[in-house]
Amino acid sequence: MLAGPRADERRDLPMTRMMYDGVEASSVPAGAAIYAGYDDGEWQSYDPLVSEYPNALHVSICVTSSGTARVLDVENGDASPTDAPGWAEKERADGNAYPVVYMNESTWASVRSAFADQGVAAPLYWVAAYVDDPSTVPAVPAGAIGLQYYDYGGYDASVVADYWPGLDPAPPAGSGSANDTDEDDEMQIEPLSVHAGEYAFAFAPDKTEMVLVADGYSDPPAQLRIAIWTSNAASVINDLELGGTSGVHTVGHTLPSGCTGVTVRRLDGQDFPVGIAFT
């Protein structure tokens, strides 16, 4: 049985996790945090994977838009890009607040266009783009929750975000990276990720304003992708720049009613920290 990438081969992505998927549970090895399997079609591997790895997280996949699962598989022989928006609406109506669409990177634009053309809120995206050498795990692309990057023969390996809405439990109120500031301070700044490609999740119950802060010294500015989550959708701010010259720089943004948290993804390669605070 082929082995997946070792932990020391993934040291450049400390804020991500591994997910394995396959059509036969017997071909999928141990060692992943998440296992994905098919819930319909010819190769129904989801239930066997749940039984084989009960302590992991599990992601169900359907191959037709009439199926019910966390993920819809969009590729030749399975669902089409134009099937995906209707499937996502059906899943949301059935209680799956965060439906996911899987597709090849070359099909991603078509899937996005289908959601825009049909006026349906975008889902989470799981993208497939294979590399030749799996020893260096690539970063999850901006706008996606996961990247399937290598076929090991009997199973595929994906790298996924540290926080997957709907799959991971929401952090309890008041959680996050605590600091030593007085509890009565109006605003406490918490550090976020530094490395390119990392995600960080901050929980902001009952807050109305988010503030991002950075210095940056003389380095180029930090480039960020912000997703502001409510119970069933995310409002995305792409390519936000912050810092880059000496002095403290801040960017404020009003949070919507019912905000459940903010996901920040660091896109640049600078090593100065970015902080977040809520009021």
PDB file of C-alpha atoms in Angstrom:
ATOM      1  CA  MET A   1       0.000   0.000   0.000  1.00  0.00           C
ATOM      2  CA  LEU A   2       1.341   3.404  -0.919  1.00  0.00           C
ATOM      3  CA  ALA A   3       1.987   5.818   1.922  1.00  0.00           C
ATOM      4  CA  GLY A   4       0.891   9.433   1.945  1.00  0.00           C
ATOM      5  CA  PRO A   5       3.213  12.388   2.490  1.00  0.00           C
ATOM      6  CA  ARG A   6       4.959  12.378   5.844  1.00  0.00           C
ATOM      7  CA  ALA A   7       4.355  15.055   8.449  1.00  0.00           C
ATOM      8  CA  ASP A   8       7.876  16.441   7.944  1.00  0.00           C
ATOM      9  CA  GLU A   9       7.098  16.909   4.240  1.00  0.00           C
ATOM     10  CA  ARG A  10       4.241  19.241   5.180  1.00  0.00           C
ATOM     11  CA  ARG A  11       6.099  21.531   7.543  1.00  0.00           C
ATOM     12  CA  ASP A  12       5.441  24.556   5.291  1.00  0.00           C
ATOM     13  CA  LEU A  13       1.685  24.320   5.881  1.00  0.00           C
ATOM     14  CA  PRO A  14       1.139  24.243   9.661  1.00  0.00           C
ATOM     15  CA  MET A  15      -2.382  25.665   9.369  1.00  0.00           C
ATOM     16  CA  THR A  16      -3.723  22.990   6.989  1.00  0.00           C
ATOM     17  CA  ARG A  17      -4.820  19.374   7.244  1.00  0.00           C
ATOM     18  CA  MET A  18      -4.706  16.278   5.067  1.00  0.00           C
ATOM     19  CA  MET A  19      -7.775  14.606   3.587  1.00  0.00           C
ATOM     20  CA  TYR A  20      -7.756  11.278   1.758  1.00  0.00           C
ATOM     21  CA  ASP A  21     -10.485  10.021  -0.565  1.00  0.00           C
ATOM     22  CA  GLY A  22     -10.951   6.871  -2.615  1.00  0.00           C
ATOM     23  CA  VAL A  23     -13.491   4.591  -4.201  1.00  0.00           C
ATOM     24  CA  GLU A  24     -12.565   1.640  -1.974  1.00  0.00           C
ATOM     25  CA  ALA A  25     -11.971   2.056   1.743  1.00  0.00           C
ATOM     26  CA  SER A  26      -9.454  -0.799   1.737  1.00  0.00           C
ATOM     27  CA  SER A  27      -7.146   1.251  -0.514  1.00  0.00           C
ATOM     28  CA  VAL A  28      -7.158   4.378   1.658  1.00  0.00           C
ATOM     29  CA  PRO A  29      -4.455   4.414   4.382  1.00  0.00           C
ATOM     30  CA  ALA A  30      -4.512   5.782   7.901  1.00  0.00           C
ATOM     31  CA  GLY A  31      -2.977   9.101   8.834  1.00  0.00           C
ATOM     32  CA  ALA A  32      -5.437  11.725   7.578  1.00  0.00           C
ATOM     33  CA  ALA A  33      -7.533  14.090   9.658  1.00  0.00           C
ATOM     34  CA  ILE A  34     -10.440  13.839   7.200  1.00  0.00           C
ATOM     35  CA  TYR A  35     -11.727  11.068   4.925  1.00  0.00           C
ATOM     36  CA  ALA A  36     -13.998  11.619   1.934  1.00  0.00           C
ATOM     37  CA  GLY A  37     -16.030   8.926   0.218  1.00  0.00           C
ATOM     38  CA  TYR A  38     -18.869   8.468  -2.237  1.00  0.00           C
ATOM     39  CA  ASP A  39     -22.428   8.196  -0.971  1.00  0.00           C
ATOM     40  CA  ASP A  40     -23.971   7.206  -4.309  1.00  0.00           C
ATOM     41  CA  GLY A  41     -22.900   5.933  -7.719  1.00  0.00           C
ATOM     42  CA  GLU A  42     -20.994   2.720  -8.406  1.00  0.00           C
ATOM     43  CA  TRP A  43     -18.361   3.125  -5.690  1.00  0.00           C
ATOM     44  CA  GLN A  44     -20.083   3.867  -2.385  1.00  0.00           C
ATOM     45  CA  SER A  45     -17.083   4.175  -0.101  1.00  0.00           C
ATOM     46  CA  TYR A  46     -18.373   6.698   2.435  1.00  0.00           C
ATOM     47  CA  ASP A  47     -19.876   4.312   5.005  1.00  0.00           C
ATOM     48  CA  PRO A  48     -16.884   1.906   4.879  1.00  0.00           C
ATOM     49  CA  LEU A  49     -14.499   4.829   5.450  1.00  0.00           C
ATOM     50  CA  VAL A  50     -16.562   6.003   8.431  1.00  0.00           C
ATOM     51  CA  SER A  51     -16.373   2.494   9.870  1.00  0.00           C
ATOM     52  CA  GLU A  52     -12.643   2.144   9.166  1.00  0.00           C
ATOM     53  CA  TYR A  53     -11.675   5.569  10.602  1.00  0.00           C
ATOM     54  CA  PRO A  54     -14.316   6.454  13.199  1.00  0.00           C
ATOM     55  CA  ASN A  55     -12.167   9.046  14.985  1.00  0.00           C
ATOM     56  CA  ALA A  56     -11.574  11.170  11.887  1.00  0.00           C
ATOM     57  CA  LEU A  57     -13.858  13.709  10.260  1.00  0.00           C
ATOM     58  CA  HIS A  58     -15.853  12.457   7.282  1.00  0.00           C
ATOM     59  CA  VAL A  59     -17.009  14.090   4.060  1.00  0.00           C
ATOM     60  CA  SER A  60     -19.703  12.534   1.853  1.00  0.00           C
ATOM     61  CA  ILE A  61     -19.672  12.974  -1.939  1.00  0.00           C
ATOM     62  CA  CYS A  62     -22.508  12.519  -4.423  1.00  0.00           C
ATOM     63  CA  VAL A  63     -21.976  12.192  -8.171  1.00  0.00           C
ATOM     64  CA  THR A  64     -25.395  13.386  -9.359  1.00  0.00           C
ATOM     65  CA  SER A  65     -27.350  16.534  -8.560  1.00  0.00           C
ATOM     66  CA  SER A  66     -30.211  14.385  -7.235  1.00  0.00           C
ATOM     67  CA  GLY A  67     -27.902  13.025  -4.547  1.00  0.00           C
ATOM     68  CA  THR A  68     -27.624  14.262  -0.975  1.00  0.00           C
ATOM     69  CA  ALA A  69     -24.128  14.782   0.432  1.00  0.00           C
ATOM     70  CA  ARG A  70     -21.731  17.441   1.680  1.00  0.00           C
ATOM     71  CA  VAL A  71     -19.958  17.560  -1.715  1.00  0.00           C
ATOM     72  CA  LEU A  72     -21.139  17.407  -5.324  1.00  0.00           C
ATOM     73  CA  ASP A  73     -18.660  15.858  -7.774  1.00  0.00           C
ATOM     74  CA  VAL A  74     -18.579  17.932 -10.986  1.00  0.00           C
ATOM     75  CA  GLU A  75     -16.605  16.159 -13.705  1.00  0.00           C
ATOM     76  CA  ASN A  76     -17.138  14.161 -16.884  1.00  0.00           C
ATOM     77  CA  GLY A  77     -19.599  11.352 -16.231  1.00  0.00           C
ATOM     78  CA  ASP A  78     -20.896  12.942 -13.038  1.00  0.00           C
ATOM     79  CA  ALA A  79     -22.673  16.244 -12.386  1.00  0.00           C
ATOM     80  CA  SER A  80     -22.205  19.193 -14.743  1.00  0.00           C
ATOM     81  CA  PRO A  81     -21.341  22.790 -13.835  1.00  0.00           C
ATOM     82  CA  THR A  82     -24.912  23.900 -14.562  1.00  0.00           C
ATOM     83  CA  ASP A  83     -26.231  21.193 -12.195  1.00  0.00           C
ATOM     84  CA  ALA A  84     -24.311  22.588  -9.247  1.00  0.00           C
ATOM     85  CA  PRO A  85     -26.359  25.710  -8.336  1.00  0.00           C
ATOM     86  CA  GLY A  86     -29.653  23.819  -8.135  1.00  0.00           C
ATOM     87  CA  TRP A  87     -28.014  21.090  -6.077  1.00  0.00           C
ATOM     88  CA  ALA A  88     -26.561  23.697  -3.677  1.00  0.00           C
ATOM     89  CA  GLU A  89     -29.973  25.329  -3.224  1.00  0.00           C
ATOM     90  CA  LYS A  90     -31.511  21.917  -2.491  1.00  0.00           C
ATOM     91  CA  GLU A  91     -28.791  21.125   0.050  1.00  0.00           C
ATOM     92  CA  ARG A  92     -29.232  24.461   1.830  1.00  0.00           C
ATOM     93  CA  ALA A  93     -32.986  23.905   2.016  1.00  0.00           C
ATOM     94  CA  ASP A  94     -32.298  20.469   3.532  1.00  0.00           C
ATOM     95  CA  GLY A  95     -30.047  21.934   6.231  1.00  0.00           C
ATOM     96  CA  ASN A  96     -26.585  21.706   4.676  1.00  0.00           C
ATOM     97  CA  ALA A  97     -25.616  25.358   5.132  1.00  0.00           C
ATOM     98  CA  TYR A  98     -22.199  24.910   3.498  1.00  0.00           C
ATOM     99  CA  PRO A  99     -22.512  22.799   0.342  1.00  0.00           C
ATOM    100  CA  VAL A 100     -19.229  22.073  -1.429  1.00  0.00           C
ATOM    101  CA  VAL A 101     -18.576  21.622  -5.143  1.00  0.00           C
ATOM    102  CA  TYR A 102     -15.581  19.552  -6.278  1.00  0.00           C
ATOM    103  CA  MET A 103     -14.152  20.063  -9.765  1.00  0.00           C
ATOM    104  CA  ASN A 104     -10.910  20.228 -11.717  1.00  0.00           C
ATOM    105  CA  GLU A 105      -9.177  23.587 -11.689  1.00  0.00           C
ATOM    106  CA  SER A 106      -9.885  23.894 -15.435  1.00  0.00           C
ATOM    107  CA  THR A 107     -13.638  23.613 -14.734  1.00  0.00           C
ATOM    108  CA  TRP A 108     -13.703  25.995 -11.781  1.00  0.00           C
ATOM    109  CA  ALA A 109     -14.481  29.097 -13.848  1.00  0.00           C
ATOM    110  CA  SER A 110     -17.448  27.352 -15.477  1.00  0.00           C
ATOM    111  CA  VAL A 111     -18.848  26.359 -12.108  1.00  0.00           C
ATOM    112  CA  ARG A 112     -18.472  29.886 -10.755  1.00  0.00           C
ATOM    113  CA  SER A 113     -20.180  31.278 -13.854  1.00  0.00           C
ATOM    114  CA  ALA A 114     -23.075  28.848 -13.412  1.00  0.00           C
ATOM    115  CA  PHE A 115     -23.701  30.114  -9.871  1.00  0.00           C
ATOM    116  CA  ALA A 116     -23.519  33.733 -11.015  1.00  0.00           C
ATOM    117  CA  ASP A 117     -25.763  33.133 -14.043  1.00  0.00           C
ATOM    118  CA  GLN A 118     -28.398  31.346 -11.954  1.00  0.00           C
ATOM    119  CA  GLY A 119     -28.268  33.901  -9.145  1.00  0.00           C
ATOM    120  CA  VAL A 120     -27.308  31.342  -6.484  1.00  0.00           C
ATOM    121  CA  ALA A 121     -24.913  32.092  -3.624  1.00  0.00           C
ATOM    122  CA  ALA A 122     -21.510  30.523  -4.189  1.00  0.00           C
ATOM    123  CA  PRO A 123     -20.713  27.286  -2.337  1.00  0.00           C
ATOM    124  CA  LEU A 124     -17.417  26.213  -0.853  1.00  0.00           C
ATOM    125  CA  TYR A 125     -15.015  24.885  -3.470  1.00  0.00           C
ATOM    126  CA  TRP A 126     -12.765  21.814  -3.447  1.00  0.00           C
ATOM    127  CA  VAL A 127     -10.389  22.036  -6.413  1.00  0.00           C
ATOM    128  CA  ALA A 128      -8.323  19.339  -8.117  1.00  0.00           C
ATOM    129  CA  ALA A 129      -4.944  20.350  -9.559  1.00  0.00           C
ATOM    130  CA  TYR A 130      -2.275  17.645  -9.504  1.00  0.00           C
ATOM    131  CA  VAL A 131       1.435  18.141  -8.900  1.00  0.00           C
ATOM    132  CA  ASP A 132       4.296  15.947 -10.121  1.00  0.00           C
ATOM    133  CA  ASP A 133       6.094  15.790  -6.783  1.00  0.00           C
ATOM    134  CA  PRO A 134       3.961  15.350  -3.643  1.00  0.00           C
ATOM    135  CA  SER A 135       6.889  15.871  -1.268  1.00  0.00           C
ATOM    136  CA  THR A 136       6.099  19.591  -1.123  1.00  0.00           C
ATOM    137  CA  VAL A 137       2.413  20.058  -0.470  1.00  0.00           C
ATOM    138  CA  PRO A 138       0.961  23.029  -2.397  1.00  0.00           C
ATOM    139  CA  ALA A 139      -1.170  25.722  -0.806  1.00  0.00           C
ATOM    140  CA  VAL A 140      -4.949  25.705  -1.039  1.00  0.00           C
ATOM    141  CA  PRO A 141      -5.820  28.181  -3.806  1.00  0.00           C
ATOM    142  CA  ALA A 142      -7.549  31.416  -2.874  1.00  0.00           C
ATOM    143  CA  GLY A 143     -11.303  30.966  -2.892  1.00  0.00           C
ATOM    144  CA  ALA A 144     -11.214  27.231  -2.139  1.00  0.00           C
ATOM    145  CA  ILE A 145     -11.608  25.177   1.022  1.00  0.00           C
ATOM    146  CA  GLY A 146      -9.376  22.362  -0.236  1.00  0.00           C
ATOM    147  CA  LEU A 147      -6.984  21.238  -2.965  1.00  0.00           C
ATOM    148  CA  GLN A 148      -6.760  17.675  -4.251  1.00  0.00           C
ATOM    149  CA  TYR A 149      -3.154  17.597  -5.397  1.00  0.00           C
ATOM    150  CA  TYR A 150      -1.934  13.997  -5.873  1.00  0.00           C
ATOM    151  CA  ASP A 151      -3.169  10.563  -6.943  1.00  0.00           C
ATOM    152  CA  TYR A 152      -1.380   7.842  -5.005  1.00  0.00           C
ATOM    153  CA  GLY A 153      -2.928   5.058  -7.056  1.00  0.00           C
ATOM    154  CA  GLY A 154      -5.527   3.734  -4.645  1.00  0.00           C
ATOM    155  CA  TYR A 155      -6.510   7.070  -3.185  1.00  0.00           C
ATOM    156  CA  ASP A 156      -6.154  10.817  -3.642  1.00  0.00           C
ATOM    157  CA  ALA A 157      -4.612  13.283  -1.202  1.00  0.00           C
ATOM    158  CA  SER A 158      -5.962  16.761  -0.546  1.00  0.00           C
ATOM    159  CA  VAL A 159      -4.829  19.608   1.653  1.00  0.00           C
ATOM    160  CA  VAL A 160      -7.693  21.488   3.294  1.00  0.00           C
ATOM    161  CA  ALA A 161      -8.131  24.602   5.382  1.00  0.00           C
ATOM    162  CA  ASP A 162      -7.678  24.430   9.129  1.00  0.00           C
ATOM    163  CA  TYR A 163     -11.309  25.461   9.568  1.00  0.00           C
ATOM    164  CA  TRP A 164     -14.028  23.996   7.320  1.00  0.00           C
ATOM    165  CA  PRO A 165     -17.407  25.624   8.012  1.00  0.00           C
ATOM    166  CA  GLY A 166     -20.119  23.055   8.542  1.00  0.00           C
ATOM    167  CA  LEU A 167     -17.662  20.193   8.978  1.00  0.00           C
ATOM    168  CA  ASP A 168     -15.729  21.539  11.959  1.00  0.00           C
ATOM    169  CA  PRO A 169     -17.706  22.659  14.996  1.00  0.00           C
ATOM    170  CA  ALA A 170     -17.839  26.427  15.397  1.00  0.00           C
ATOM    171  CA  PRO A 171     -15.465  27.624  18.125  1.00  0.00           C
ATOM    172  CA  PRO A 172     -17.270  28.414  21.389  1.00  0.00           C
ATOM    173  CA  ALA A 173     -18.003  32.021  22.162  1.00  0.00           C
ATOM    174  CA  GLY A 174     -14.923  33.818  23.407  1.00  0.00           C
ATOM    175  CA  SER A 175     -12.466  31.358  21.895  1.00  0.00           C
ATOM    176  CA  GLY A 176      -9.542  32.376  19.747  1.00  0.00           C
ATOM    177  CA  SER A 177      -5.922  33.252  20.304  1.00  0.00           C
ATOM    178  CA  ALA A 178      -6.152  34.974  23.637  1.00  0.00           C
ATOM    179  CA  ASN A 179      -3.670  37.573  24.735  1.00  0.00           C
ATOM    180  CA  ASP A 180      -2.795  39.158  28.047  1.00  0.00           C
ATOM    181  CA  THR A 181      -4.729  42.369  27.544  1.00  0.00           C
ATOM    182  CA  ASP A 182      -7.155  43.425  30.259  1.00  0.00           C
ATOM    183  CA  GLU A 183     -10.624  41.898  29.741  1.00  0.00           C
ATOM    184  CA  ASP A 184     -12.233  45.313  30.031  1.00  0.00           C
ATOM    185  CA  ASP A 185     -10.280  46.786  27.112  1.00  0.00           C
ATOM    186  CA  GLU A 186     -12.578  48.025  24.382  1.00  0.00           C
ATOM    187  CA  MET A 187     -10.584  46.274  21.674  1.00  0.00           C
ATOM    188  CA  GLN A 188      -8.072  43.437  21.918  1.00  0.00           C
ATOM    189  CA  ILE A 189      -5.729  42.724  19.024  1.00  0.00           C
ATOM    190  CA  GLU A 190      -5.137  39.050  18.273  1.00  0.00           C
ATOM    191  CA  PRO A 191      -2.335  37.832  15.978  1.00  0.00           C
ATOM    192  CA  LEU A 192      -3.224  36.083  12.732  1.00  0.00           C
ATOM    193  CA  SER A 193      -1.268  33.826  10.386  1.00  0.00           C
ATOM    194  CA  VAL A 194       2.057  34.922   8.983  1.00  0.00           C
ATOM    195  CA  HIS A 195       2.888  32.365   6.294  1.00  0.00           C
ATOM    196  CA  ALA A 196       1.570  32.535   2.751  1.00  0.00           C
ATOM    197  CA  GLY A 197      -1.447  30.313   2.196  1.00  0.00           C
ATOM    198  CA  GLU A 198      -2.356  29.996   5.868  1.00  0.00           C
ATOM    199  CA  TYR A 199      -5.901  30.438   7.099  1.00  0.00           C
ATOM    200  CA  ALA A 200      -6.887  31.811  10.482  1.00  0.00           C
ATOM    201  CA  PHE A 201     -10.367  31.819  12.001  1.00  0.00           C
ATOM    202  CA  ALA A 202     -11.476  34.433  14.523  1.00  0.00           C
ATOM    203  CA  PHE A 203     -14.787  34.232  16.361  1.00  0.00           C
ATOM    204  CA  ALA A 204     -16.671  37.463  16.939  1.00  0.00           C
ATOM    205  CA  PRO A 205     -19.980  36.931  18.758  1.00  0.00           C
ATOM    206  CA  ASP A 206     -22.144  40.036  19.157  1.00  0.00           C
ATOM    207  CA  LYS A 207     -19.538  42.317  17.536  1.00  0.00           C
ATOM    208  CA  THR A 208     -20.338  44.922  14.916  1.00  0.00           C
ATOM    209  CA  GLU A 209     -16.939  46.033  13.608  1.00  0.00           C
ATOM    210  CA  MET A 210     -13.782  44.214  12.503  1.00  0.00           C
ATOM    211  CA  VAL A 211     -10.414  45.990  12.436  1.00  0.00           C
ATOM    212  CA  LEU A 212      -7.266  44.600  10.786  1.00  0.00           C
ATOM    213  CA  VAL A 213      -3.930  46.097  11.812  1.00  0.00           C
ATOM    214  CA  ALA A 214      -0.348  45.769  10.546  1.00  0.00           C
ATOM    215  CA  ASP A 215       2.921  47.701  10.484  1.00  0.00           C
ATOM    216  CA  GLY A 216       4.929  46.224   7.638  1.00  0.00           C
ATOM    217  CA  TYR A 217       8.014  48.388   8.048  1.00  0.00           C
ATOM    218  CA  SER A 218       9.537  48.796   4.556  1.00  0.00           C
ATOM    219  CA  ASP A 219       8.360  45.447   3.194  1.00  0.00           C
ATOM    220  CA  PRO A 220       5.610  45.189   0.559  1.00  0.00           C
ATOM    221  CA  PRO A 221       2.094  45.203   2.031  1.00  0.00           C
ATOM    222  CA  ALA A 222       0.353  42.103   3.296  1.00  0.00           C
ATOM    223  CA  GLN A 223      -2.227  40.710   0.892  1.00  0.00           C
ATOM    224  CA  LEU A 224      -5.268  39.140   2.489  1.00  0.00           C
ATOM    225  CA  ARG A 225      -8.481  37.391   1.548  1.00  0.00           C
ATOM    226  CA  ILE A 226     -11.253  37.904   4.091  1.00  0.00           C
ATOM    227  CA  ALA A 227     -14.417  35.824   4.372  1.00  0.00           C
ATOM    228  CA  ILE A 228     -17.053  37.160   6.776  1.00  0.00           C
ATOM    229  CA  TRP A 229     -19.347  34.297   7.755  1.00  0.00           C
ATOM    230  CA  THR A 230     -22.996  34.261   8.734  1.00  0.00           C
ATOM    231  CA  SER A 231     -25.023  31.113   9.393  1.00  0.00           C
ATOM    232  CA  ASN A 232     -25.244  30.049   5.755  1.00  0.00           C
ATOM    233  CA  ALA A 233     -23.046  32.251   3.586  1.00  0.00           C
ATOM    234  CA  ALA A 234     -19.807  34.202   3.387  1.00  0.00           C
ATOM    235  CA  SER A 235     -19.122  37.717   2.179  1.00  0.00           C
ATOM    236  CA  VAL A 236     -15.652  37.760   0.610  1.00  0.00           C
ATOM    237  CA  ILE A 237     -13.167  40.637   0.407  1.00  0.00           C
ATOM    238  CA  ASN A 238     -10.493  39.724  -2.137  1.00  0.00           C
ATOM    239  CA  ASP A 239      -6.944  41.090  -2.413  1.00  0.00           C
ATOM    240  CA  LEU A 240      -7.022  43.413   0.585  1.00  0.00           C
ATOM    241  CA  GLU A 241      -3.643  45.124   1.086  1.00  0.00           C
ATOM    242  CA  LEU A 242      -2.450  46.281   4.490  1.00  0.00           C
ATOM    243  CA  GLY A 243       0.828  47.717   5.807  1.00  0.00           C
ATOM    244  CA  GLY A 244       3.898  48.024   3.678  1.00  0.00           C
ATOM    245  CA  THR A 245       5.380  51.242   5.031  1.00  0.00           C
ATOM    246  CA  SER A 246       6.583  52.139   8.485  1.00  0.00           C
ATOM    247  CA  GLY A 247       3.872  52.920  10.988  1.00  0.00           C
ATOM    248  CA  VAL A 248       0.618  51.301  12.079  1.00  0.00           C
ATOM    249  CA  HIS A 249      -2.002  50.788   9.377  1.00  0.00           C
ATOM    250  CA  THR A 250      -5.612  49.788  10.060  1.00  0.00           C
ATOM    251  CA  VAL A 251      -8.589  48.781   7.938  1.00  0.00           C
ATOM    252  CA  GLY A 252     -12.067  48.643   9.434  1.00  0.00           C
ATOM    253  CA  HIS A 253     -15.128  46.785   8.147  1.00  0.00           C
ATOM    254  CA  THR A 254     -18.684  46.617   9.482  1.00  0.00           C
ATOM    255  CA  LEU A 255     -19.862  43.112  10.341  1.00  0.00           C
ATOM    256  CA  PRO A 256     -23.317  41.920   9.260  1.00  0.00           C
ATOM    257  CA  SER A 257     -25.985  40.960  11.737  1.00  0.00           C
ATOM    258  CA  GLY A 258     -25.577  37.325  12.740  1.00  0.00           C
ATOM    259  CA  CYS A 259     -21.849  37.186  11.995  1.00  0.00           C
ATOM    260  CA  THR A 260     -20.406  33.895  13.246  1.00  0.00           C
ATOM    261  CA  GLY A 261     -16.756  34.537  12.487  1.00  0.00           C
ATOM    262  CA  VAL A 262     -14.127  35.763  10.078  1.00  0.00           C
ATOM    263  CA  THR A 263     -11.686  33.675   8.035  1.00  0.00           C
ATOM    264  CA  VAL A 264      -8.461  35.415   7.017  1.00  0.00           C
ATOM    265  CA  ARG A 265      -6.126  33.931   4.428  1.00  0.00           C
ATOM    266  CA  ARG A 266      -2.614  35.328   4.032  1.00  0.00           C
ATOM    267  CA  LEU A 267      -1.660  35.497   0.338  1.00  0.00           C
ATOM    268  CA  ASP A 268       1.680  37.332   0.454  1.00  0.00           C
ATOM    269  CA  GLY A 269       5.096  36.037   1.434  1.00  0.00           C
ATOM    270  CA  GLN A 270       6.033  38.716   3.958  1.00  0.00           C
ATOM    271  CA  ASP A 271       6.880  37.675   7.507  1.00  0.00           C
ATOM    272  CA  PHE A 272       5.397  40.561   9.506  1.00  0.00           C
ATOM    273  CA  PRO A 273       2.222  39.737  11.460  1.00  0.00           C
ATOM    274  CA  VAL A 274      -1.284  40.986  10.838  1.00  0.00           C
ATOM    275  CA  GLY A 275      -3.642  41.450  13.774  1.00  0.00           C
ATOM    276  CA  ILE A 276      -7.417  41.439  14.077  1.00  0.00           C
ATOM    277  CA  ALA A 277      -9.711  43.038  16.631  1.00  0.00           C
ATOM    278  CA  PHE A 278     -13.456  43.368  17.070  1.00  0.00           C
ATOM    279  CA  THR A 279     -15.623  46.043  18.644  1.00  0.00           C
TER     280      THR A 279
END
